[in-house]
XYZ file of C-alpha atoms in Angstrom:
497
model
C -0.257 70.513 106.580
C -2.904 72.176 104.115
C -5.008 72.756 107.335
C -1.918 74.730 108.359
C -1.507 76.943 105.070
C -4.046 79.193 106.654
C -1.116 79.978 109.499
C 1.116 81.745 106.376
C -0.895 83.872 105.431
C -0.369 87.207 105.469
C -2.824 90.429 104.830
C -3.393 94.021 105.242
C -6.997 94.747 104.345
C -9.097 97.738 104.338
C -11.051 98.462 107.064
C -14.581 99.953 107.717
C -14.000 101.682 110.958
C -12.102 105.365 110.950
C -9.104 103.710 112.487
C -7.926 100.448 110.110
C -7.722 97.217 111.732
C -4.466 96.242 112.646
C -3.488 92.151 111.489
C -2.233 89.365 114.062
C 1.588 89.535 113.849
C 2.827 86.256 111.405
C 3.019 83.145 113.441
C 6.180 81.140 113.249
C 5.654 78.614 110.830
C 5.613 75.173 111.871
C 6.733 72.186 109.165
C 8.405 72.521 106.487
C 8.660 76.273 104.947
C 7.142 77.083 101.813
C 8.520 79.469 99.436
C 6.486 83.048 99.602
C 5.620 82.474 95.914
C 4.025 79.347 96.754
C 2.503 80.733 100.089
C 0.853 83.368 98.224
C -0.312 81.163 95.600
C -2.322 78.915 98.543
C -3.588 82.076 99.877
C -5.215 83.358 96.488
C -6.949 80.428 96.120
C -8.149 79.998 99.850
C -9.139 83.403 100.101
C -10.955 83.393 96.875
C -12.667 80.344 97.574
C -14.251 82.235 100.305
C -15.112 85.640 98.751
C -15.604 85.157 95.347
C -18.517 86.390 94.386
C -19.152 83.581 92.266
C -19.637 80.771 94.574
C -21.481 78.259 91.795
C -18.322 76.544 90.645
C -15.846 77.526 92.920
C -16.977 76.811 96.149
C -16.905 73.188 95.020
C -13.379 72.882 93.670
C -10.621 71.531 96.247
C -7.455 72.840 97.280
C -5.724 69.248 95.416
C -8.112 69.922 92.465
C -7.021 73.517 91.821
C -3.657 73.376 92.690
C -2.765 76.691 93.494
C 1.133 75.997 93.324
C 1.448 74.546 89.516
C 1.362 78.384 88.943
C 4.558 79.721 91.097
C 7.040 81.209 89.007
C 9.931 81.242 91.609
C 11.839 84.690 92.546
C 8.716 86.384 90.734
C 5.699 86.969 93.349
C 3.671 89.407 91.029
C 3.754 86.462 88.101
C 2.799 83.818 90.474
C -0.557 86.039 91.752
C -1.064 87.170 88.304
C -1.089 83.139 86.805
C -3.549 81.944 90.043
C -5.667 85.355 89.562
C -6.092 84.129 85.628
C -7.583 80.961 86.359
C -9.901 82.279 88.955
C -11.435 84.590 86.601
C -11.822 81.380 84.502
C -14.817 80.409 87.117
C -16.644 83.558 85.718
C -17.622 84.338 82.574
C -17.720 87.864 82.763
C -14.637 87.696 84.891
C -13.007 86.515 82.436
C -14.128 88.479 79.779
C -13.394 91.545 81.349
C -10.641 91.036 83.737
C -11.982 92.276 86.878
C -10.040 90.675 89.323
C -6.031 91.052 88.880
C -3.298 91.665 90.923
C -0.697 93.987 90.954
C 2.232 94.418 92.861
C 2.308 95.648 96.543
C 2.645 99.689 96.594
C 2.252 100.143 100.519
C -0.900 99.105 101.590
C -4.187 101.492 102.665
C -3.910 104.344 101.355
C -3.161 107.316 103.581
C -4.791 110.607 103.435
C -3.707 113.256 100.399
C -3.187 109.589 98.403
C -0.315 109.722 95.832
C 0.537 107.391 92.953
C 3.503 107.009 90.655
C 3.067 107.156 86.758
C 2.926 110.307 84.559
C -0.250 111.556 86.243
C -1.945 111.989 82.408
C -3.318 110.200 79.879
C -3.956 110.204 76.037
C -6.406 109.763 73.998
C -7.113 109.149 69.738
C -8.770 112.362 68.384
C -10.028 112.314 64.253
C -11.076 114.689 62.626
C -14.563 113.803 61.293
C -15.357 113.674 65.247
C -17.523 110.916 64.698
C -18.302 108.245 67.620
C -17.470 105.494 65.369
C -14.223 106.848 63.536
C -13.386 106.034 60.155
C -9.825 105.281 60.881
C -8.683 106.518 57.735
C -5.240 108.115 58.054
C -6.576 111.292 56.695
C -8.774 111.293 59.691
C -6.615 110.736 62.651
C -6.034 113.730 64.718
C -3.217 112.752 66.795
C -3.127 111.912 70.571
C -4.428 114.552 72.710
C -4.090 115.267 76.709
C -7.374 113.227 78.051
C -6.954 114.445 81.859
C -3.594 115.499 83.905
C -3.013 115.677 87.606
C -2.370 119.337 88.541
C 0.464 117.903 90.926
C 2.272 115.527 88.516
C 5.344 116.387 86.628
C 3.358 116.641 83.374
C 0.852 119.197 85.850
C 3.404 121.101 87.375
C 5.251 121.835 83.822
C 2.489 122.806 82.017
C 0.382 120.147 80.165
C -3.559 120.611 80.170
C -6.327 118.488 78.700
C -6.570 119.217 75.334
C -3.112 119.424 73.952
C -1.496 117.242 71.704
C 1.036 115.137 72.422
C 2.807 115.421 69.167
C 6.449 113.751 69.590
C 8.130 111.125 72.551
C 11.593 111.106 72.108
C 11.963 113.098 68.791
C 9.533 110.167 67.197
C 6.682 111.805 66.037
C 3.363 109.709 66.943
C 0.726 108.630 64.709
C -1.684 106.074 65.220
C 0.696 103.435 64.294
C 1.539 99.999 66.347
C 4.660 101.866 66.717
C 3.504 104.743 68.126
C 1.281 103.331 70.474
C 4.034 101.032 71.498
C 5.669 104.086 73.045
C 2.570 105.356 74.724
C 2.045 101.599 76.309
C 5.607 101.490 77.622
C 4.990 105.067 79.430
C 1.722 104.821 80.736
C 1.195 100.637 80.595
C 4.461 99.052 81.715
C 6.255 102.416 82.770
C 9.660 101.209 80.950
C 10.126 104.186 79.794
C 10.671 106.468 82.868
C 11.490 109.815 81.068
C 10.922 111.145 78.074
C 11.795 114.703 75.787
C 7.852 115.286 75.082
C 6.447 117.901 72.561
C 2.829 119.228 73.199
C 0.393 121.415 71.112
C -0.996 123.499 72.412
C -4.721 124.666 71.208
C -3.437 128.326 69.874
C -0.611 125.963 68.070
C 2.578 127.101 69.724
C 4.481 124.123 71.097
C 5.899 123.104 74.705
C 8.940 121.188 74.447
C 9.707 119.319 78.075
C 11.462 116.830 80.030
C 8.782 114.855 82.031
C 9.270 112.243 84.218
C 6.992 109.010 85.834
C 7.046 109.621 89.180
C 5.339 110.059 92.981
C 2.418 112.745 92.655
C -0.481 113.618 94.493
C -3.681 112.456 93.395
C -6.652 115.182 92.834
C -10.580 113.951 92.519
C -11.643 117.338 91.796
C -10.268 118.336 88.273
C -12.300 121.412 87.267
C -15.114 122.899 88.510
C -17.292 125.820 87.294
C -20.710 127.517 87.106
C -21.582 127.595 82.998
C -23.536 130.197 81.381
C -25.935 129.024 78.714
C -27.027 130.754 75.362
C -30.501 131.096 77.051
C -29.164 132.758 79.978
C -29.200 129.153 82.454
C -26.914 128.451 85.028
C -25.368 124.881 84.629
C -22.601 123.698 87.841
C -19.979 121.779 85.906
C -17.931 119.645 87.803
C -15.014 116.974 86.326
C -14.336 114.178 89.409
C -11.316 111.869 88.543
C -12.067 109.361 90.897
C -14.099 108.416 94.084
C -11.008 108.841 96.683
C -11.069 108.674 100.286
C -13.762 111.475 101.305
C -11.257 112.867 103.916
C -8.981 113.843 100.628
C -11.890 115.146 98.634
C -14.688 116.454 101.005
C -13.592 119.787 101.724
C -13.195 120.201 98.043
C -16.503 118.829 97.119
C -18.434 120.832 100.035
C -16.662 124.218 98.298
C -17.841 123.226 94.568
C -21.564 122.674 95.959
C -21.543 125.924 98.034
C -20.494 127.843 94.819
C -23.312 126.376 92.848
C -25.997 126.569 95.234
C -24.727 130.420 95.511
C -24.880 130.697 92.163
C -28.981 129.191 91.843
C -27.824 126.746 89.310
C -30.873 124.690 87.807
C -29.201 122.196 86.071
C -25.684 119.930 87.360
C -23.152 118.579 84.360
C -21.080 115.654 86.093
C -18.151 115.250 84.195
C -16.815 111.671 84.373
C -15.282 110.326 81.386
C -12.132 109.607 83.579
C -13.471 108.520 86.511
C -12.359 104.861 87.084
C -14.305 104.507 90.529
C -13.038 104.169 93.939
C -14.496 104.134 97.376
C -18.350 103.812 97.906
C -18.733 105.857 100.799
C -17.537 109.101 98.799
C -20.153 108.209 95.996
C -22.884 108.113 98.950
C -21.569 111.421 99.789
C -21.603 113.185 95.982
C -24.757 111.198 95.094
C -26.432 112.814 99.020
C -25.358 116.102 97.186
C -27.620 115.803 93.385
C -30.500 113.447 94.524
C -33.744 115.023 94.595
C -35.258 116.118 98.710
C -37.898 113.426 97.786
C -35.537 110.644 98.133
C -34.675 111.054 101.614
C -34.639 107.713 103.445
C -35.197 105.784 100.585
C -32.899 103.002 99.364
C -29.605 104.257 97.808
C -28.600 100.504 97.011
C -27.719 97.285 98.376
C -24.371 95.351 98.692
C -25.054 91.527 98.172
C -22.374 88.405 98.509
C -21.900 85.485 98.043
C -23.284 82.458 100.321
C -20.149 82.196 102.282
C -20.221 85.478 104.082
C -23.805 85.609 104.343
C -23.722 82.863 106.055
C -20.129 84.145 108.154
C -18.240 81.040 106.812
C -15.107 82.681 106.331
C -12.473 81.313 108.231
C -9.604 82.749 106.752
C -10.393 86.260 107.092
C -11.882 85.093 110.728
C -7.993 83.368 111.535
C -6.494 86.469 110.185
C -8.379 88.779 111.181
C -10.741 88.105 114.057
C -12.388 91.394 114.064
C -13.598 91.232 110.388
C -17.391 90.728 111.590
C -16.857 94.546 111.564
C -18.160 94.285 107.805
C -21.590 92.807 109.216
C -21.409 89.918 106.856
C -22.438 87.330 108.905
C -26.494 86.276 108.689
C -27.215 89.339 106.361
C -27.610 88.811 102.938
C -27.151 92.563 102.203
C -26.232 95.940 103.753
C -28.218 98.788 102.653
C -27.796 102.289 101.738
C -29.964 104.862 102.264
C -30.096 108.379 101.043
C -29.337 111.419 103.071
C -30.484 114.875 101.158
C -29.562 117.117 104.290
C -27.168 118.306 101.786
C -28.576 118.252 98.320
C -28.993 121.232 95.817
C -32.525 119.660 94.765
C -31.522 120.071 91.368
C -34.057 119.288 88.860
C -31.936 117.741 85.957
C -28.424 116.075 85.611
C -26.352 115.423 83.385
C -23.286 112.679 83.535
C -20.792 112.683 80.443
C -19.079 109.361 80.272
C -16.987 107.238 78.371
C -15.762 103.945 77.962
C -13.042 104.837 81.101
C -16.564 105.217 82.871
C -16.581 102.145 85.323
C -17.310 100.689 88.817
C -18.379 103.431 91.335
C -19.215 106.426 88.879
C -21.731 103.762 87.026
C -23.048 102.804 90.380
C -23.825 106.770 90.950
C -25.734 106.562 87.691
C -27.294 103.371 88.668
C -28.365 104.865 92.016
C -29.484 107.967 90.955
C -31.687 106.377 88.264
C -34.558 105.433 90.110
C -35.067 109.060 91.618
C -34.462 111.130 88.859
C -35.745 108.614 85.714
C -35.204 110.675 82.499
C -34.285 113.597 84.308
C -30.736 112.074 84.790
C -29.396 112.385 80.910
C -25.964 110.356 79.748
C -23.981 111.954 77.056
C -20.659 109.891 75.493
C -19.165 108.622 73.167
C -19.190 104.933 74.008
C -20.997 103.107 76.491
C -19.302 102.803 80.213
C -17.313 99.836 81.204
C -19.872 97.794 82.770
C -18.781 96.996 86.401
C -21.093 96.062 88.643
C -18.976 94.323 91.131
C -16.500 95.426 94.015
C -13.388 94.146 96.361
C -11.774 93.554 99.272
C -8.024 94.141 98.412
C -5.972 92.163 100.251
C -2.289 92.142 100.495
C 0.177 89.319 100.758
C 3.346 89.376 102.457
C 4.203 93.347 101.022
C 4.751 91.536 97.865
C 1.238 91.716 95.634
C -1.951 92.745 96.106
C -5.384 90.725 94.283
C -8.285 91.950 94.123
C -11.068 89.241 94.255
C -14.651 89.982 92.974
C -16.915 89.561 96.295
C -19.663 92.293 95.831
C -22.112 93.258 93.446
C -24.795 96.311 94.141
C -28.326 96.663 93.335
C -30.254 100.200 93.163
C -33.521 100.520 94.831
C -35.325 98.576 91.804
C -33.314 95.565 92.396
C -30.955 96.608 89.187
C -27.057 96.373 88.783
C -25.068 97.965 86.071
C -25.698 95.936 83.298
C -21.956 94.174 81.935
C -22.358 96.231 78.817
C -22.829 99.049 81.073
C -24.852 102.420 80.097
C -25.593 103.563 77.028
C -25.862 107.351 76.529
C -29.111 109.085 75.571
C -26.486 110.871 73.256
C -23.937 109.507 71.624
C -21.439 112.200 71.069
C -17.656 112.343 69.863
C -15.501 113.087 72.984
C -13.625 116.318 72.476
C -10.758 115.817 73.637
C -8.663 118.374 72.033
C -11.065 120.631 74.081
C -9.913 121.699 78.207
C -12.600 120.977 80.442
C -15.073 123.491 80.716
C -14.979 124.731 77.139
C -18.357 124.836 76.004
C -17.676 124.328 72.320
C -16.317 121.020 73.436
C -18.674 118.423 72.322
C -19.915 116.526 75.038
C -20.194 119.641 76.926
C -21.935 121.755 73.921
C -24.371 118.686 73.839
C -25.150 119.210 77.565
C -25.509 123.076 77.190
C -27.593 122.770 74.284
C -30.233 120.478 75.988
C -30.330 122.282 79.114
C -31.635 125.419 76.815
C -34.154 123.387 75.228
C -32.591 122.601 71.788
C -31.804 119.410 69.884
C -29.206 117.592 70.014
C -28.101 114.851 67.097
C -26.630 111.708 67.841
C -23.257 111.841 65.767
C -23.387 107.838 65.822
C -21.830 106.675 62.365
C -18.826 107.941 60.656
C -19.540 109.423 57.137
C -17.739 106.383 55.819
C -19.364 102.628 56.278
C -16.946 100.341 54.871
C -13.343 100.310 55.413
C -11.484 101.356 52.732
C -8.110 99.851 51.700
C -6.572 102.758 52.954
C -8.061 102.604 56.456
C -5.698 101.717 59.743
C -7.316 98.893 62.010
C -8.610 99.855 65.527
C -5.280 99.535 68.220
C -5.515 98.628 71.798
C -4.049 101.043 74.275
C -3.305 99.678 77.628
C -4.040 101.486 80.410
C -2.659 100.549 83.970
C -4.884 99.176 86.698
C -5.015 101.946 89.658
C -6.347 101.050 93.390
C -9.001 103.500 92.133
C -10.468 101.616 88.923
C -12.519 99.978 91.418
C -15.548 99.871 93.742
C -13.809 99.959 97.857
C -16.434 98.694 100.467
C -13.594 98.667 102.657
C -12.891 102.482 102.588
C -16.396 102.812 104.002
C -16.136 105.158 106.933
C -12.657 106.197 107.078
């Protein structure tokens, strides 16, 4: 019967050609019927036993060994994926560490064009007042929570709210950084039980902007802000904040318009903007990356995709059962697929600069990463932490419209044979994140840093808070949780649609 399991499984995966591949309708099940919680914990496992990057412990463990179905939790699909996808990541250290696979309950497979998502469509972020990389948490120090990025077309957008105001009150509670208060932040943008709240904003001249907002459907946008800067010394900097690496249909356009302004505009030096940007699909980052690296890296390697020993060698029979036209992704007998650079479209711009922050992660570092060979110290990070460190990628795969899990089975290598390190990049300046700054305000820090350095000057490394011990009075650092989004990772399978 195990032999059989493969029969229930059911997928929708991401293609690589323009139009997706379409899955073999479900057979009828023969034998007894298995529960779907228990069908999609057996298809985790046997799917991950495949792809999994990983292959030195798991490839040896058996399906009686692991077994997959001491982790259903019946009537509850999302727990059971979520219970298998925790001990998976247990066969990785860094997995585990970090959490990079997960699943996460279905939400309508690939994603069409103009891609939409539901939440508040903005985020917040701690702002202190010493604006200091490493804050003192003293209560006299904290800022409040301040706008970090907003979708133009979410109902936080559409009524107002712009990076850099304060979120001062949810609910008539005013927030502090508090367990309490950031209790009500995780429950609206975490585990979105709180579907609506009265909000009160800041704004930066101080006047206030009481309104109703609401978690819901909105339309994602890549392309936050762009704009051509003006330095003291009379420089032209392009200044461009990307969100996320969606599907280049949704962004291209967009991206082609920003490019044509700055070449128009002879800028000399580029100021990428991607504190937010959580990653997304590989082909766009070929695209953006085509569009910065120098004319002298034309043909050269980009970077490489490498798996594990299973698809090199094409022994994946699940996928194969499944999905018989999945040699598609040229797996089979090829260690890696490589990228090479196109600069038919490049501005041949000297010098970049990439702002970052810890949100930093998965295909934005791997722009970085590919970009670092060509350019060497001409490419400049500036941030206030280091980026996430994700050097790995997916195939999402969905299981009977219930959950999707997303499986580490890729890692990429730049032309020097390097992969974002775990502990990810380090800026060449560290410097406090401005956050109660819009984007494109050059007194903002980050952006000031940039500014300054492309005129010549100096720039110092605000890298310790005034205050080196904790005081009595000091608060203790608070998570946040943020919710994992199709785009927080690196999508092989969008490439080419």
């Amino acid at each position: 019967m195990r032999i059989l399991m493969v029969c229930f499984i059911a997928i929708s995966i991401f293609s690589c050609k323009k139009d997706p591949v379409k899955p073999d309708p479900d057979p009828t099940p023969t034998g007894p019927v298995a529960t779907t919680e228990q069908l999609i914990a057996d298809s985790i496992f046997l799917f991950s036993k495949e792809m999994y990057y990983w292959q030195d412990k798991i490839g040896s463990v058996t399906y009686d060994a692991f077994n997959p179905r001491q982790y259903v939790t019946t009537g509850d699909p999302l727990k059971t994926a979520e219970s298998v996808m925790a001990t998976i990541r247990t066969y990785n250290t860094y997995d585990q560490q970090k959490k990079y696979s997960y699943a996460e309950a279905y939400s309508g497979g690939d994603i069409s064009s103009a891609a939409t998502e539901t939440g508040y469509g903005f985020d917040v972020k701690d702002a202190w007042n010493n604006r200091s990389v490493t804050p003192s948490y003293r209560p006299a120090d904290f800022s409040g929570w301040y706008v970090n990025y907003v979708y133009p077309n979410s109902d936080a957008g559409q009524k107002g709210v712009l990076r850099g105001m304060k979120l001062a009150k949810v609910n008539g509670t005013t927030l502090g950084y508090t367990q309490a208060s950031i209790d009500i932040l995780n429950n609206m943008f975490a585990y979105e039980t709180l579907k609506s709240v009265e909000a009160q904003f800041v704004k930066a001249n101080g006047d206030t902007l009481k309104i109703t907002i609401s978690d819901n459907s909105h339309t994602i946008k890549s392309v936050l802000y762009s704009t051509v800067l003006s330095t003291p010394g009379g420089r032209k900097a392009g200044y461009l904040v990307y969100k996320n690496f969606d599907k280049l249909s949704d962004s291209q356009s967009e991206l082609d318009g920003v490019f044509q302004s700055f070449k128009n505009q002879s800028v000399s030096s580029i100021i990428m903007d991607m504190r937010c940007n959580n990653g997304g699909y590989t082909q766009t980052q070929d695209y953006l990356t085509n569009h910065i690296a120098p004319n002298s890296a034309n043909g050269s390697v980009m970077y490489k995709y490498y798996y594990n020993t299973n698809l090199q060698a094409g022994n994946f029979n699940v996928l194969k059962t499944r999905y018989p036209s999945v040699s598609q992704f040229s797996l089979t007998g090829n260690q890696y697929l490589t990228v090479n650079f196109n600069t038919s479209t490049s501005l041949n711009i000297p010098k970049v600069y990439v702002i970052v922050s810890s949100m930093t992660a998965s295909s934005s570092e791997l722009f970085i990463n590919s970009l670092k060979p060509v350019l060497g110290s001409n490419l400049v990070i500036i941030g206030d932490k280091n980026t996430r460190g994700k050097p790995v990628g997916f195939f999402p795969i969905d299981l009977f419209k219930k959950v999707t899990f997303w499986t580490v089975s890729f890692m990429t290598r730049n032309s020097l044979n390097d992969s974002v390190s775990y502990n990810g990049f380090t800026p060449d300046y560290k410097v406090y994140d401005g956050v109660d700054k819009n984007w494109g305000d050059i007194t903002e820090d980050c952006t000031a840093a940039a500014i300054t350095l492309i005129d010549g000057g100096m720039v110092a490394a605000k890298s310790e808070s005034q205050t080196t011990a904790r005081s009595v009075q000091s608060l203790m650092p608070i998570e946040r949780l943020r919710k994992q989004n199709l785009k927080d990772n690196m999508l092989f399978p969008g490439r080419g649609n």
